[in-house]
Structure formats: C-alpha cells, structure tokens
Amino acid sequence: MDAQGRGRAGDDNVDPADQWVFDPNTGNYELRLDPTGQGQARPADRKAPGRRSARNPGAGGGDTDTRPLPVQRGRRKDDAGEPAAGGRAARRAAERAGSAAAAGGAAAGRRRPKPKKSGKRKFVYWTAGVVGFVLVAGCGTAFVIYQQLDGNIKKVDVGEENSAVTDGPVNLLVIGTDARTGKGDAGYGDSGSVGHADTTILMHVSKDRTNATALSIPRDLVTDIPDCPTKQPDGSTKVIPGQQHVRFNTSLGQEGRDPGCTWRTVEKLTGVKVNHFMMADFNAVKDLSNAVDGVEVCAGKDIDDPKSHLKLTAGRHVVKGEQALAFVRTRHAVGTGSDLSRIQLQQQFVGSLIRKLKSSAFSSPSKLLDVAQAATKALTVDTGIGSASKLMDFGNDLKKVDLNKITFATVPVLDNPRDKATVILDEAKADPLFKMVQQDHTLSKGAGKDKGGKKSAPVKKAPPELVRVDVTNGGGPFGAAQETVDWLQNNKGARLSTNAGNAAEKLSATRLEYAPNQADQAATLAEWMGLPKSALKQTTADAGARVPMKLVLGKDFTAPGSPIEAPTETPEGVQHVNADDKNICAK
C-alpha cells in the first residue's frame, strides 16, 4: 500500500507535521506559518541565525492539513480571529496541593507576536482530546474533587442534551483540537478558530460496562459532512451547509462548525448514536504527562526523527512535556511514515497514560489535584455533562470498565486514487466493524461472555410455509420491503410474507416483533435475515392463527440475504490493540 496515500504529501506538498520547529534556545516547539519567508521574523529567529530558514519546506506553515481537495480548491474561506489569552491557575487549588512550584509555574508567559496568516496547511499533531477518554477510563476517582474545579469546565450547546447516565450503551466522542485557547497556546494552530478535528476517537462503552471500544478516525479520511445547526453568541441558531467528499478534520472549525458538526459527521459515518462529547486543546498532553511525572513508552528500534526532533534509543523510556508531545506527533521514523502510523503511537501513549493514572496518579492529594487541574483546564463538553456533578456521575458510571477490556482500533481505510494525500473508507472491513459497535459487540476477547459458559437451548424453527410476516420499510433503501418479500417468497419459500408498505416511524436498527406462540417462526426468519438478538422483540400475549409477525427494516438493512447480525470477532485486517498491553513498541 502506497504510504503517500496515508497522509504523506509529495515533495511539492509540505507535510504540516514538518512545519513545527524545535527552538534549542527556548527548549520549545515553534510554528512557522510563513512559507514564503517574507513574513516578519520572530525575536527567536533573530537570536538564532543558524536555524533553518522559513523557506525550507520542512520549517514553514503549520500541521493542520485543511487544504481543499481538488473539487474544493478556490472555494474555501479562511477564518480569522484573535488568540485567547492564557489564564492564571487558581492559587487556592495550588495551596491545597501544597505545591509552591505549581503556583509559580502557572503564571502566563509573555505573548508571542501574532504569526502572519498563511494559505498553506496549518499545524496539526496529536492534540490532547484523549484527555476525556483518559478521565473516563482511567481516573474515575478524580471526579470527587470536581466540585472545586467546576469553573475550569467549558461547555458547548450542540442541540443535544442527553442524560449524564444512561442504562444502555454509551458512545463518547473525544475530539483533539488545535484551538489556541489554552495557556501557552498562542503559537499553535489557527488564530481565532475553534480548532480542527485532528484527533478523533469514538469511545463505545458496553451496556453492561464490561468492555469498551475506542475507534480512531483518521483526520484525512474523505467523507460527507451533514448540515449542522450551530448556536450563535446572540442565542440564534445558524445552519452550516454540509459538504460532500471532504476531509474529516474539516468537520470542526471550518465555516464556523462547532463540535456538534463533528458529532453529526461521526454519526453519519458510523451509524452509531453519540451520547456526549469531550474536546481538549493540545496543551493537555504536556500538562497531563507532567502531572503524572511522565508516561512510559517503548521504541522497537532507534528513533531519530529530524522533523519532530524526537530521539529515542530502542527500548523503554519515560516521556513528559515537550518530549511526550514529540512522541505522539512523530511519524517519519516509524511504520510507513504516515498519519496512520502516528495513530498507533497515540494509542500506545494513551494506554500507557491510563495505566499510569490507575497505578500511581492518586498516591497523594496534591498529585490528584494536579491531574484534575490539568484535565479540566483543557476540557470542553456538551451541556448534558456540563457541570461538576453531571461529569462526576458520568465518570463514576463508566469507570467500571476493566483496563484489559478496553480495545483501541483504527477505522479501516484505503489509499484515495484521486488524491494521494487523503484516504477513503475500506467499506468491506469498516461496515462489519461499525456493526459490532452498533450492536454492542466487544472487540475484546473473552469480555461479556456467560461466566458459566452455558448457552440457552435452541428454539425449534418453523418450516418456511408457516412463516407469516408483514414487512415494512422503516429506514432501509428505497423499495427494500418489496425486495425482501420477493426474496422471502422466491428464495426461501415463505409464501405468507407480505409487503405492508412504509413503517410509521424510521428506525436506526431493524426490528422483528412476534408473539410468544410465534417464537418458532421468528427463529426461522431471524436465521434467514441474519438478525441479532437485539432485533427480536417478543410481545406479552399470544397472537391469533392468522396474525402475522411484523418485520420493520431499519437503517442498518442493506439487502435481503446480507446479514444484519454483526460479527462476534474483530474483522480480519482491522488494526486493534488492548489498552493493557505493555509490550507494544513503535517500529
């Protein structure tokens, strides 16, 4: 597979991740937004004449690739705005932590000059949106002090206000953005922008809270963005028009899109209903890694990436701060040198961070406060979990998942034949993977199985000529009801099947309603249709001899004979790792 199609630009297209330059004088990374070299030099530039020129393609521009695709070019408008100023940490929280250094280190630094606006790609690397995932999966006990941290939490009204706690499965959208809203973020990302969806994880927690699946969505995946209603400062609602065949990361920030637009894009892409979102700026990866005194990572070989300035010998290392950030943005020296290889580093880092949080982050009240401060200062959530008490309830509900039952996976993609800098969905692998999430099937081996190993006795199946069913279309393709009836009658011999037209309501999932005395008919039809157990709805009273079952074809229905039941094993070829696997090394 061509590595170029995994987000690597050719020589004439500067990779955005290569435009973040390490300054040896300050020990920090600096963004070069002026690809022509004509912009005003920063003070750091004048102090270090030996540094690379901004004319060097590896040192200019930014890391967020939001260049329009061939069909978009010439139509996109840039947003401009002022960067938000960094705030001073609460002294009272620092005093409780007993850390004078924390109080001193919280002072905001001198703001750097505003970089010259560039039409080239902006800066993107793994931000810290996974902080939300880490909070939920790894540090539920931290929520006990959220009452005093309530002021840190920011929220966005996306038009959905779901309950913090639900009896069913939970789908949490975790977004990492390059927004310039945090302390020390003035030189990052796009000025005045809400940020781009450059790191996105759809975290599915099972109904019984025994397991979780975290799906990483590649930033350069070409997909469709639906129309998106967004709340305006004056309280009105503005609908941002959707776009077709554009990069996934443009679902946030571009054209004024808010996290609700990414929320709707993920639902359209995966068919999974999102409950909540958590979004964090990219400063959080540095703050969290510092708060836990470093995160252990593993290199399967020596890493010397001149682009990210990460140098690691083969073996295990503890990284934090700027080095942690360099690790999760490195790609040139690992794997295929693509963004997909970088995602695997991110998954390794997050898994290790969760283990560190669970094992030692809460060894003292001051350490607990450090972690909570770092997390909440970076966090933006939906209104459904937009308070300390709601967020505490949410975290306490989801923290039940064992670490060894959390599985990271990457949405399967293929090279885009029309644009080597982007990828397209590998539908043959992605569709069954999405079905597993939709139907609450785990990717973790051994999770959610009957402890006794017992299986319910099989239901006796009725012969085809006794299967009586009315078929209605409640969200399937046009003409699906008649197509299904034809298939049942001609291929299965179910002569008592009838097309009952359109259903009264649209359903996301196909449903079969049957009476207790129709269980044998339902078993036969479910086997033919490949229906999951969740699709079978038994009524309380028996039905008359000539009363048919009711089959409503939902949005998950594709064609008769194509099983709706999700696989019970991870589809072959889907990249996935366990969060508790300590033997993962970057190669």
Coordinates of C-alpha atoms in Angstrom, one line a residue:
M1 CA 0.0 0.0 0.0
D2 CA 1.3 3.4 -1.0
A3 CA 2.5 5.3 2.1
Q4 CA 1.8 8.5 0.3
G5 CA -1.9 7.8 0.5
R6 CA -1.7 7.7 4.2
G7 CA -1.3 11.4 4.5
R8 CA 2.2 11.9 3.2
A9 CA 2.5 14.7 0.8
G10 CA 4.9 14.7 -2.1
D11 CA 7.9 16.9 -2.4
D12 CA 5.8 19.7 -3.7
N13 CA 3.3 19.4 -0.8
V14 CA 4.8 20.3 2.5
D15 CA 3.6 17.9 5.3
P16 CA 2.0 20.0 8.0
A17 CA 3.6 18.0 10.8
D18 CA 7.1 19.0 9.4
Q19 CA 6.3 22.7 10.0
W20 CA 6.7 22.7 13.8
V21 CA 10.2 23.7 14.6
F22 CA 12.2 23.0 17.8
D23 CA 14.0 26.0 19.2
P24 CA 17.1 25.0 21.1
N25 CA 17.3 28.4 22.7
T26 CA 13.9 28.1 24.5
G27 CA 13.5 24.3 24.6
N28 CA 10.1 24.6 22.9
Y29 CA 8.5 24.0 19.5
E30 CA 7.6 27.0 17.4
L31 CA 5.1 27.2 14.5
R32 CA 6.3 28.6 11.1
L33 CA 3.3 30.0 9.3
D34 CA 5.2 32.0 6.6
P35 CA 6.0 29.6 3.7
T36 CA 7.5 32.3 1.6
G37 CA 10.0 33.6 4.1
Q38 CA 8.7 37.2 3.6
G39 CA 6.9 37.4 7.0
Q40 CA 8.3 39.4 9.9
A41 CA 10.9 37.4 11.8
R42 CA 10.2 36.5 15.4
P43 CA 12.7 37.5 18.1
A44 CA 13.7 33.9 18.4
D45 CA 14.7 33.9 14.8
R46 CA 17.0 36.9 15.2
K47 CA 18.6 35.3 18.2
A48 CA 19.3 32.1 16.4
P49 CA 20.7 32.9 12.9
G50 CA 21.8 29.3 12.5
R51 CA 18.3 28.0 12.4
R52 CA 16.6 26.7 9.3
S53 CA 15.1 29.4 7.0
A54 CA 11.4 29.6 6.8
R55 CA 11.9 29.0 3.1
N56 CA 12.8 25.4 4.0
P57 CA 9.6 23.4 3.2
G58 CA 10.2 21.4 6.4
A59 CA 10.0 24.5 8.5
G60 CA 7.1 26.6 7.2
G61 CA 3.4 26.6 7.5
G62 CA 1.5 24.5 10.1
D63 CA 0.5 21.0 10.9
T64 CA -3.2 21.0 10.3
D65 CA -3.9 19.9 6.8
T66 CA -7.2 21.5 5.7
R67 CA -6.2 22.1 2.1
P68 CA -9.3 21.8 -0.1
L69 CA -9.5 18.7 -2.1
P70 CA -9.3 19.0 -5.9
V71 CA -13.1 19.6 -6.1
Q72 CA -13.0 22.3 -3.4
R73 CA -10.0 24.4 -4.3
G74 CA -10.8 28.0 -4.9
R75 CA -13.9 27.9 -2.7
R76 CA -12.7 27.7 0.9
K77 CA -12.6 30.8 3.1
D78 CA -10.2 31.3 6.0
D79 CA -11.4 32.4 9.4
A80 CA -9.5 35.0 11.3
G81 CA -9.6 36.0 14.9
E82 CA -7.6 36.9 18.0
P83 CA -6.0 34.2 20.1
A84 CA -7.4 33.7 23.5
A85 CA -5.1 34.8 26.3
G86 CA -3.8 32.1 28.7
G87 CA -5.2 32.3 32.3
R88 CA -3.6 32.1 35.7
A89 CA -4.2 28.9 37.7
A90 CA -6.3 29.2 40.8
R91 CA -4.0 29.9 43.8
R92 CA -6.3 28.3 46.2
A93 CA -6.1 24.9 44.4
A94 CA -2.3 25.2 44.3
E95 CA -2.2 25.9 48.0
R96 CA -4.3 22.8 48.7
A97 CA -1.9 20.8 46.6
G98 CA 0.9 22.1 48.8
S99 CA 2.9 22.9 45.7
A100 CA 4.5 26.3 45.6
A101 CA 6.1 25.4 42.3
A102 CA 2.6 24.9 40.8
A103 CA 1.6 28.4 41.8
G104 CA 4.8 29.9 40.4
G105 CA 4.6 27.9 37.2
A106 CA 1.1 28.9 36.5
A107 CA 1.9 32.5 35.6
A108 CA 1.2 33.2 32.0
G109 CA 4.2 33.8 29.8
R110 CA 4.8 36.8 27.6
R111 CA 2.6 36.5 24.5
R112 CA 4.4 36.0 21.3
P113 CA 3.8 38.1 18.2
K114 CA 0.8 37.1 16.2
P115 CA 2.1 34.9 13.3
K116 CA 1.5 36.0 9.7
K117 CA -1.6 34.3 8.2
S118 CA -0.8 31.6 5.7
G119 CA -2.8 30.0 3.0
K120 CA -0.7 26.8 3.4
R121 CA -1.7 24.0 5.7
K122 CA -1.7 24.8 9.4
F123 CA -0.2 22.9 12.3
V124 CA -1.6 19.6 13.4
Y125 CA -0.3 16.8 15.6
W126 CA -1.9 14.6 18.2
T127 CA -3.7 17.1 20.5
A128 CA -4.9 16.0 23.9
G129 CA -8.5 15.3 23.1
V130 CA -7.9 11.9 24.5
V131 CA -7.8 13.5 28.0
G132 CA -11.6 12.9 28.1
F133 CA -11.1 9.3 27.3
V134 CA -8.4 9.1 29.9
L135 CA -10.6 10.8 32.5
V136 CA -13.4 8.4 31.9
A137 CA -11.4 5.2 31.6
G138 CA -8.5 5.8 33.9
C139 CA -9.3 8.2 36.6
G140 CA -12.9 8.0 37.8
T141 CA -11.8 8.7 41.4
A142 CA -10.6 12.1 40.3
F143 CA -14.2 13.3 40.0
V144 CA -14.6 13.5 43.7
I145 CA -12.8 16.9 43.7
Y146 CA -14.6 18.3 40.6
Q147 CA -16.8 20.5 42.8
Q148 CA -13.9 22.9 43.3
L149 CA -12.9 22.6 39.7
D150 CA -16.3 23.3 38.2
G151 CA -15.1 26.7 36.9
N152 CA -12.5 25.0 34.7
I153 CA -15.0 23.1 32.6
K154 CA -16.2 24.8 29.4
K155 CA -19.3 23.6 27.6
V156 CA -20.9 24.0 24.1
D157 CA -24.6 23.6 23.3
V158 CA -24.7 21.3 20.3
G159 CA -28.5 20.9 20.3
E160 CA -28.4 17.6 22.2
E161 CA -28.7 17.4 25.9
N162 CA -28.6 13.7 26.8
S163 CA -28.7 12.5 30.4
A164 CA -25.3 12.1 32.0
V165 CA -26.1 8.5 33.0
T166 CA -28.0 6.0 30.8
D167 CA -29.0 2.4 31.2
G168 CA -27.8 1.5 27.7
P169 CA -24.5 1.6 25.9
V170 CA -22.6 4.9 26.0
N171 CA -20.9 6.5 23.0
L172 CA -18.5 9.2 23.9
L173 CA -16.9 11.3 21.1
V174 CA -13.4 12.5 22.1
I175 CA -12.0 15.3 20.0
G176 CA -8.5 16.7 20.0
T177 CA -8.3 20.2 18.5
D178 CA -5.6 22.6 17.6
A179 CA -7.5 25.6 19.0
R180 CA -5.4 28.4 20.5
T181 CA -7.4 28.8 23.7
G182 CA -5.1 27.4 26.4
K183 CA -2.3 28.9 28.3
G184 CA 0.8 28.7 26.2
D185 CA -1.1 28.0 23.0
A186 CA -0.6 31.4 21.3
G187 CA 1.8 29.9 18.8
Y188 CA -0.3 26.9 17.9
G189 CA -3.0 26.1 15.4
D190 CA -5.3 28.6 13.7
S191 CA -5.8 32.0 15.3
G192 CA -9.4 32.6 16.3
S193 CA -10.5 29.2 15.2
V194 CA -12.4 26.7 17.4
G195 CA -9.9 24.2 16.0
H196 CA -10.0 21.2 13.7
A197 CA -11.0 17.6 14.4
D198 CA -7.4 16.3 14.0
T199 CA -7.6 13.6 16.6
T200 CA -11.0 11.9 17.0
I201 CA -11.9 8.8 19.0
L202 CA -15.3 7.3 19.2
M203 CA -15.4 5.5 22.5
H204 CA -18.1 2.9 22.9
V205 CA -18.8 1.6 26.4
S206 CA -21.0 -1.6 26.5
K207 CA -24.4 -1.7 28.1
D208 CA -23.2 -3.9 30.9
R209 CA -20.0 -1.8 31.4
T210 CA -17.7 -4.8 31.0
N211 CA -15.8 -3.5 28.0
A212 CA -15.1 -0.6 25.8
T213 CA -14.0 0.0 22.2
A214 CA -12.2 3.2 21.1
L215 CA -12.3 3.8 17.4
S216 CA -9.7 6.3 16.0
I217 CA -10.9 8.1 12.9
P218 CA -8.1 9.3 10.5
R219 CA -8.1 13.0 10.1
D220 CA -7.6 12.7 6.3
L221 CA -10.5 10.4 5.7
V222 CA -12.7 11.7 2.8
T223 CA -16.3 11.7 3.9
D224 CA -19.5 13.7 3.9
I225 CA -20.3 16.4 6.5
P226 CA -24.1 16.9 7.0
D227 CA -25.9 20.2 7.5
C228 CA -25.1 21.4 11.0
P229 CA -27.2 23.7 13.3
T230 CA -24.9 25.8 15.5
K231 CA -25.7 28.1 18.4
Q232 CA -24.6 31.7 17.8
P233 CA -23.5 34.2 20.5
D234 CA -26.8 36.0 20.3
G235 CA -28.8 32.8 21.1
S236 CA -29.9 32.2 17.5
T237 CA -29.2 29.1 15.5
K238 CA -27.3 29.1 12.2
V239 CA -27.3 26.1 10.0
I240 CA -23.9 25.5 8.4
P241 CA -24.4 23.8 5.0
G242 CA -22.9 20.3 4.6
Q243 CA -20.2 19.3 2.2
Q244 CA -19.5 16.1 0.3
H245 CA -16.2 14.4 -0.2
V246 CA -14.1 16.5 2.1
R247 CA -11.5 15.7 4.8
F248 CA -13.0 14.6 8.1
N249 CA -11.0 17.1 10.1
T250 CA -12.8 20.0 8.4
S251 CA -16.0 18.9 10.4
L252 CA -14.8 21.2 13.1
G253 CA -13.7 24.9 12.8
Q254 CA -14.2 25.3 9.1
E255 CA -17.1 27.6 8.1
G256 CA -17.9 28.1 11.8
R257 CA -18.6 24.5 12.6
D258 CA -18.7 23.5 16.3
P259 CA -18.2 20.1 18.0
G260 CA -21.8 19.3 17.1
C261 CA -20.9 19.2 13.5
T262 CA -18.2 16.6 14.2
W263 CA -20.7 14.8 16.3
R264 CA -23.2 14.6 13.4
T265 CA -20.4 13.6 10.9
V266 CA -19.4 10.7 13.1
E267 CA -23.0 9.5 13.4
K268 CA -23.4 9.7 9.6
L269 CA -20.1 7.9 9.0
T270 CA -20.5 5.0 11.6
G271 CA -24.3 4.7 12.1
V272 CA -23.6 5.0 15.9
K273 CA -25.7 7.4 18.0
V274 CA -23.4 9.7 20.0
N275 CA -24.4 10.5 23.6
H276 CA -21.7 13.0 24.7
F277 CA -18.5 14.7 23.5
M278 CA -15.3 15.8 25.2
M279 CA -12.9 18.2 23.5
A280 CA -9.5 19.4 24.7
D281 CA -6.8 21.7 23.3
F282 CA -3.4 20.3 22.5
N283 CA -1.7 21.7 25.6
A284 CA -3.3 18.9 27.7
V285 CA -0.9 16.2 26.5
K286 CA 2.0 18.2 28.0
D287 CA 0.2 19.1 31.2
L288 CA -1.2 15.6 31.9
S289 CA 2.2 13.9 31.2
N290 CA 3.8 16.3 33.6
A291 CA 1.1 15.9 36.2
V292 CA 1.7 12.1 36.3
D293 CA 5.5 12.5 36.3
G294 CA 5.9 11.0 32.8
V295 CA 4.5 8.3 30.7
E296 CA 6.4 5.1 29.7
V297 CA 6.6 4.4 26.0
C298 CA 8.5 1.8 24.0
A299 CA 10.5 2.1 20.8
G300 CA 11.1 -1.1 18.9
K301 CA 14.1 0.5 17.2
D302 CA 16.2 3.7 17.5
I303 CA 14.0 6.7 16.6
D304 CA 15.7 9.8 15.2
D305 CA 13.1 12.0 13.6
P306 CA 14.6 15.3 12.3
K307 CA 11.1 16.6 11.8
S308 CA 9.8 16.2 15.4
H309 CA 13.2 16.3 16.9
L310 CA 12.4 13.1 18.8
K311 CA 15.5 10.9 19.6
L312 CA 14.9 7.7 21.4
T313 CA 17.1 4.6 21.6
A314 CA 15.4 1.2 21.2
G315 CA 13.7 0.2 24.4
R316 CA 11.6 1.8 27.1
H317 CA 11.6 5.4 28.1
V318 CA 9.6 7.8 30.3
V319 CA 8.5 10.9 28.4
K320 CA 6.7 14.1 29.5
G321 CA 6.1 17.7 28.5
E322 CA 7.6 18.6 25.1
Q323 CA 9.1 15.1 24.7
A324 CA 5.7 13.5 25.2
L325 CA 4.2 15.8 22.6
A326 CA 7.1 15.0 20.2
F327 CA 6.4 11.2 20.7
V328 CA 2.7 11.4 19.8
R329 CA 3.4 13.6 16.7
T330 CA 6.3 11.6 15.3
R331 CA 5.6 9.6 12.2
H332 CA 8.6 9.9 9.8
A333 CA 10.8 7.4 11.7
V334 CA 8.1 4.8 12.4
G335 CA 5.9 2.5 10.5
T336 CA 5.1 3.7 7.0
G337 CA 5.8 7.3 7.9
S338 CA 2.1 8.0 7.7
D339 CA -0.6 9.5 9.9
L340 CA -1.9 6.0 10.4
S341 CA 1.4 5.0 11.9
R342 CA 1.2 8.1 14.2
I343 CA -2.3 6.9 15.4
Q344 CA -0.7 3.7 16.6
L345 CA 1.8 5.7 18.6
Q346 CA -1.0 7.7 20.1
Q347 CA -2.9 4.6 21.1
Q348 CA 0.3 3.2 22.8
F349 CA 0.7 6.5 24.6
V350 CA -2.9 6.7 25.8
G351 CA -2.9 3.1 27.0
S352 CA 0.3 3.7 29.0
L353 CA -1.1 7.0 30.4
I354 CA -4.3 5.2 31.6
R355 CA -2.1 2.5 33.3
K356 CA -0.1 5.2 35.0
L357 CA -3.2 7.0 36.2
K358 CA -4.7 3.9 37.6
S359 CA -1.5 2.7 39.3
S360 CA 0.1 5.8 40.8
A361 CA -1.6 9.1 39.9
F362 CA -3.6 9.3 43.1
S363 CA -0.9 8.5 45.6
S364 CA -1.4 11.9 47.3
P365 CA -4.0 14.7 47.4
S366 CA -1.6 17.1 45.6
K367 CA -1.0 14.6 42.8
L368 CA -4.7 14.1 42.4
L369 CA -5.3 17.8 42.2
D370 CA -2.5 18.3 39.6
V371 CA -4.1 15.7 37.4
A372 CA -7.6 17.1 37.8
Q373 CA -6.4 20.7 37.2
A374 CA -4.6 19.7 34.0
A375 CA -7.6 17.7 32.7
T376 CA -10.4 20.2 33.5
K377 CA -8.5 23.2 32.2
A378 CA -8.2 21.6 28.8
L379 CA -11.8 20.2 28.8
T380 CA -14.9 21.3 26.8
V381 CA -18.0 19.2 27.0
D382 CA -21.6 19.2 25.9
T383 CA -24.3 20.6 28.1
G384 CA -25.5 17.1 29.1
I385 CA -22.3 16.7 31.2
G386 CA -21.6 20.4 31.5
S387 CA -21.4 20.6 35.3
A388 CA -19.2 19.1 38.0
S389 CA -22.0 16.9 39.4
K390 CA -23.0 15.6 35.9
L391 CA -19.5 14.9 34.9
M392 CA -18.9 13.1 38.2
D393 CA -21.9 10.9 37.7
F394 CA -20.8 10.2 34.1
G395 CA -17.3 9.3 35.1
N396 CA -18.4 7.1 38.0
D397 CA -20.8 5.2 35.7
L398 CA -18.1 4.5 33.1
K399 CA -15.1 3.8 35.3
K400 CA -16.4 0.3 35.9
V401 CA -14.7 -0.9 32.7
D402 CA -11.6 -3.0 33.3
L403 CA -8.4 -1.8 31.7
N404 CA -7.8 -5.1 30.0
K405 CA -11.2 -4.9 28.3
I406 CA -10.6 -1.6 26.6
T407 CA -9.6 -2.1 22.9
F408 CA -8.2 0.6 20.6
A409 CA -8.9 0.2 16.9
T410 CA -8.5 2.3 13.7
V411 CA -11.3 2.8 11.2
P412 CA -10.1 0.8 8.1
V413 CA -9.1 2.9 5.1
L414 CA -7.6 2.7 1.6
D415 CA -5.5 5.0 -0.4
N416 CA -7.6 7.5 -2.3
P417 CA -6.8 7.0 -6.0
R418 CA -7.8 10.6 -6.7
D419 CA -5.7 12.3 -4.0
K420 CA -2.7 10.6 -2.5
A421 CA -2.8 13.0 0.5
T422 CA -6.1 11.5 1.6
V423 CA -7.7 8.2 2.3
I424 CA -11.2 6.6 1.7
L425 CA -13.2 4.2 3.8
D426 CA -12.5 0.5 3.4
E427 CA -16.1 -0.5 3.4
A428 CA -15.6 -4.2 3.3
K429 CA -13.8 -4.0 6.7
A430 CA -15.4 -0.9 8.2
D431 CA -19.1 -2.0 7.8
P432 CA -18.8 -5.1 10.0
L433 CA -16.7 -3.1 12.5
F434 CA -19.3 -0.4 12.7
K435 CA -22.0 -3.1 13.1
M436 CA -20.1 -4.5 16.1
V437 CA -20.3 -1.2 17.8
Q438 CA -23.9 -0.6 16.7
Q439 CA -24.9 -3.9 18.2
D440 CA -22.8 -3.6 21.3
H441 CA -20.4 -6.4 20.4
T442 CA -17.0 -6.3 22.0
L443 CA -13.6 -6.3 20.3
S444 CA -12.0 -7.5 23.5
K445 CA -11.5 -11.3 23.6
G446 CA -13.4 -13.0 26.4
A447 CA -15.4 -10.0 27.5
G448 CA -19.1 -10.1 28.2
K449 CA -19.4 -13.9 27.9
D450 CA -21.6 -16.0 30.2
K451 CA -19.4 -16.8 33.2
G452 CA -20.9 -20.3 33.4
G453 CA -20.2 -21.0 29.8
K454 CA -23.8 -22.1 29.4
K455 CA -25.9 -21.5 26.3
S456 CA -29.6 -21.2 26.1
A457 CA -31.4 -24.1 24.5
P458 CA -32.0 -23.5 20.8
V459 CA -35.6 -22.6 19.7
K460 CA -37.3 -25.0 17.4
K461 CA -37.7 -23.4 13.9
A462 CA -40.9 -23.3 11.9
P463 CA -40.9 -24.6 8.3
P464 CA -40.9 -21.9 5.6
E465 CA -44.5 -22.4 4.6
L466 CA -45.7 -21.4 8.2
V467 CA -43.7 -18.2 8.4
R468 CA -46.2 -15.4 8.3
V469 CA -44.8 -11.8 8.3
D470 CA -45.7 -8.3 7.2
V471 CA -42.6 -6.4 6.0
T472 CA -42.4 -2.6 6.2
N473 CA -39.7 -0.2 5.3
G474 CA -38.6 1.9 8.2
G475 CA -35.3 3.4 7.0
G476 CA -33.9 0.8 4.5
P477 CA -33.1 1.5 0.9
F478 CA -36.0 2.6 -1.4
G479 CA -38.1 -0.5 -2.4
A480 CA -36.5 -2.6 0.4
A481 CA -39.8 -4.0 1.6
Q482 CA -40.9 -5.4 -1.7
E483 CA -37.4 -6.6 -2.5
T484 CA -37.4 -8.5 0.8
V485 CA -40.8 -10.0 0.2
D486 CA -39.8 -11.2 -3.3
W487 CA -36.6 -12.8 -1.7
L488 CA -38.6 -14.5 1.1
Q489 CA -41.2 -15.9 -1.3
N490 CA -38.9 -16.9 -4.2
N491 CA -35.7 -17.9 -2.3
K492 CA -37.0 -19.2 1.0
G493 CA -40.5 -20.4 0.2
A494 CA -42.2 -18.1 2.7
R495 CA -45.4 -17.6 0.8
L496 CA -47.2 -15.9 3.7
S497 CA -44.9 -12.8 3.6
T498 CA -46.5 -9.5 2.6
N499 CA -45.3 -6.0 1.7
A500 CA -47.0 -3.7 4.2
G501 CA -45.5 -0.5 2.8
N502 CA -43.7 2.2 4.8
A503 CA -43.4 2.0 8.5
A504 CA -45.0 4.6 10.8
E505 CA -41.5 5.6 12.0
K506 CA -37.9 5.5 11.0
L507 CA -35.7 3.1 12.9
S508 CA -31.9 3.0 13.1
A509 CA -32.0 -0.8 13.6
T510 CA -34.1 -3.5 12.0
R511 CA -36.8 -4.9 14.4
L512 CA -38.9 -8.1 14.4
E513 CA -42.0 -8.1 16.6
Y514 CA -43.5 -11.5 17.4
A515 CA -45.8 -13.2 19.9
P516 CA -44.7 -16.0 22.3
N517 CA -46.5 -18.6 20.1
Q518 CA -44.6 -17.3 17.1
A519 CA -41.2 -17.9 18.5
D520 CA -40.5 -20.8 16.1
Q521 CA -41.4 -18.5 13.1
A522 CA -39.2 -15.8 14.5
A523 CA -36.3 -18.2 14.9
T524 CA -36.6 -19.2 11.2
L525 CA -36.9 -15.6 9.9
A526 CA -34.0 -14.3 12.1
E527 CA -31.7 -17.0 10.8
W528 CA -32.6 -16.1 7.2
M529 CA -32.2 -12.4 7.7
G530 CA -29.1 -12.6 10.0
L531 CA -30.9 -10.7 12.7
P532 CA -29.1 -10.0 16.0
K533 CA -30.8 -10.9 19.3
S534 CA -31.3 -7.1 19.9
A535 CA -33.6 -7.0 16.9
L536 CA -36.1 -9.5 18.3
K537 CA -39.0 -8.0 20.3
Q538 CA -41.4 -10.5 21.9
T539 CA -44.9 -9.3 22.9
T540 CA -46.6 -10.5 26.1
A541 CA -49.7 -12.1 24.6
D542 CA -50.1 -14.9 22.0
A543 CA -51.3 -14.0 18.6
G544 CA -54.1 -15.4 16.5
A545 CA -53.5 -18.1 14.0
R546 CA -53.6 -15.6 11.0
V547 CA -51.9 -12.7 12.7
P548 CA -48.5 -12.0 11.1
M549 CA -45.2 -11.1 12.7
K550 CA -44.0 -7.5 12.0
L551 CA -40.6 -7.0 10.4
V552 CA -39.5 -3.4 10.2
L553 CA -36.4 -2.8 8.0
G554 CA -34.2 -0.1 9.7
K555 CA -31.3 2.0 8.5
D556 CA -29.0 -0.9 9.2
F557 CA -30.7 -3.0 6.5
T558 CA -28.8 -3.2 3.2
A559 CA -30.3 -6.1 1.2
P560 CA -32.1 -9.4 1.8
G561 CA -29.6 -12.1 2.3
S562 CA -27.0 -9.7 3.7
P563 CA -26.8 -10.5 7.4
I564 CA -27.7 -7.7 9.8
E565 CA -26.1 -9.5 12.7
A566 CA -22.7 -8.1 13.5
P567 CA -19.6 -10.4 13.7
T568 CA -18.5 -11.6 17.1
E569 CA -14.8 -11.4 16.2
T570 CA -12.9 -8.3 15.0
P571 CA -12.9 -8.3 11.2
E572 CA -9.6 -9.6 9.7
G573 CA -7.2 -6.8 8.8
V574 CA -8.6 -4.2 11.3
Q575 CA -5.8 -2.7 13.4
H576 CA -6.5 -3.1 17.1
V577 CA -4.6 -3.3 20.4
N578 CA -5.5 -3.8 24.0
A579 CA -5.1 -0.8 26.4
D580 CA -3.5 -3.1 29.0
D581 CA -0.8 -4.4 26.6
K582 CA 2.5 -3.3 27.9
N583 CA 4.5 -4.9 25.1
I584 CA 3.6 -2.5 22.3
C585 CA 6.6 -0.8 20.8
A586 CA 6.9 1.7 17.9
K587 CA 8.6 0.1 15.0

